[in-house]
Structure formats: C-alpha cells, structure tokens
Amino acid sequence: MAVTLLFFARVREAIGHASEQIDLPDDVTTPADLAGWLATRGPGYAAAFADPSRLRCAVDQAMVAMDGPLGQPLEIAFFPPVTGG
C-alpha cells in the first residue's frame, strides 16, 4: 500500500522536494527503520537522515517516537525538532 511521505524544513531542503509516495518495504516497521532505508536512496536523503536523533516524526498527524511502530499509515512526516513559520 502506498504511503505519503512529507518532508519539512531542512529535511525538505536536503531532499529537494516536500512529498512523495512510496510502498514501505516489509522490514520497515518504525520511523527509525524508515529513516535508515530512506538514507540509502541518494545523497540528499543521506544528508537529511544522517542523524535520526535530530528528527521528529508524525504518523497520520500524531507524533510518534522514532522507535515506535508505524502500523499501517497513510501519511508519515519527518521534520527537525523546531521548525520555523
């Protein structure tokens, strides 16, 4: 099932786009797993996800810990701890 990924602030700037749709690999079960998998997709992704401890994640618009379960999300957002307006 396709999941919408949203990227904000420095994550978006490093990757070069604000959103995309992907099919989650079967072995990706947490935001940290997803960040690790995304980091392998190219230099921009590697820069954006180099230090997952500096990221926050929301799954279907609810904050989750990076080691929390993803479940069956429709939308996953990544952003730095503080974003500007």
CSV table of C-alpha atoms in Angstrom, one decimal:
chain,number,residue,atom,x,y,z
A,1,MET,CA,0.0,0.0,0.0
A,2,ALA,CA,1.3,3.5,-0.9
A,3,VAL,CA,2.2,5.8,1.9
A,4,THR,CA,2.6,9.6,1.5
A,5,LEU,CA,5.8,10.9,3.0
A,6,LEU,CA,6.0,14.6,3.9
A,7,PHE,CA,9.3,16.4,4.5
A,8,PHE,CA,9.6,19.8,6.2
A,9,ALA,CA,12.3,22.4,6.8
A,10,ARG,CA,15.9,21.1,6.5
A,11,VAL,CA,14.7,17.6,5.6
A,12,ARG,CA,12.8,19.0,2.6
A,13,GLU,CA,15.8,21.3,1.6
A,14,ALA,CA,18.2,18.4,1.6
A,15,ILE,CA,16.0,16.0,-0.4
A,16,GLY,CA,14.7,18.7,-2.8
A,17,HIS,CA,11.0,18.0,-2.6
A,18,ALA,CA,8.2,18.2,0.0
A,19,SER,CA,6.5,14.9,-0.5
A,20,GLU,CA,6.4,11.6,-2.3
A,21,GLN,CA,4.5,8.4,-2.3
A,22,ILE,CA,6.2,5.1,-1.6
A,23,ASP,CA,5.4,1.5,-0.8
A,24,LEU,CA,7.0,0.7,2.5
A,25,PRO,CA,9.5,-2.2,2.5
A,26,ASP,CA,8.3,-5.2,4.6
A,27,ASP,CA,11.2,-4.8,7.0
A,28,VAL,CA,10.4,-1.1,7.8
A,29,THR,CA,8.4,-1.1,11.0
A,30,THR,CA,9.5,2.0,12.8
A,31,PRO,CA,10.3,5.6,11.8
A,32,ALA,CA,13.9,4.9,12.6
A,33,ASP,CA,13.8,1.9,10.1
A,34,LEU,CA,12.3,4.2,7.5
A,35,ALA,CA,14.9,6.9,8.1
A,36,GLY,CA,17.6,4.3,7.6
A,37,TRP,CA,16.0,3.0,4.4
A,38,LEU,CA,15.5,6.5,3.0
A,39,ALA,CA,19.1,7.4,3.8
A,40,THR,CA,20.2,4.8,1.2
A,41,ARG,CA,18.2,6.4,-1.6
A,42,GLY,CA,20.8,9.1,-2.6
A,43,PRO,CA,23.0,11.9,-1.3
A,44,GLY,CA,20.1,14.3,-0.4
A,45,TYR,CA,18.4,11.5,1.5
A,46,ALA,CA,21.7,10.5,3.2
A,47,ALA,CA,22.2,14.1,4.4
A,48,ALA,CA,18.6,14.5,5.6
A,49,PHE,CA,18.6,11.2,7.5
A,50,ALA,CA,22.2,11.1,8.6
A,51,ASP,CA,21.3,11.7,12.3
A,52,PRO,CA,17.8,10.3,13.1
A,53,SER,CA,18.2,11.6,16.7
A,54,ARG,CA,17.8,15.1,15.2
A,55,LEU,CA,14.4,14.3,13.6
A,56,ARG,CA,10.8,14.1,14.7
A,57,CYS,CA,8.1,12.0,13.1
A,58,ALA,CA,4.4,12.2,12.9
A,59,VAL,CA,2.3,9.2,11.6
A,60,ASP,CA,-1.1,10.2,10.4
A,61,GLN,CA,-0.7,13.5,12.1
A,62,ALA,CA,0.2,12.1,15.6
A,63,MET,CA,3.7,12.4,17.0
A,64,VAL,CA,5.5,9.1,17.4
A,65,ALA,CA,8.9,8.1,18.8
A,66,MET,CA,11.5,7.2,16.3
A,67,ASP,CA,11.4,3.6,17.7
A,68,GLY,CA,7.6,3.5,17.8
A,69,PRO,CA,5.6,1.3,15.5
A,70,LEU,CA,4.4,2.6,12.2
A,71,GLY,CA,1.4,0.3,11.9
A,72,GLN,CA,-0.5,0.8,8.6
A,73,PRO,CA,0.0,4.6,8.0
A,74,LEU,CA,-1.4,6.7,5.2
A,75,GLU,CA,0.9,9.6,5.9
A,76,ILE,CA,4.4,9.9,7.6
A,77,ALA,CA,6.0,13.3,8.1
A,78,PHE,CA,9.7,14.0,9.1
A,79,PHE,CA,10.9,17.3,10.4
A,80,PRO,CA,13.5,18.8,12.7
A,81,PRO,CA,12.7,19.3,16.4
A,82,VAL,CA,11.9,23.0,15.8
A,83,THR,CA,10.6,24.4,12.6
A,84,GLY,CA,10.1,28.0,11.6
A,85,GLY,CA,7.0,29.6,10.1
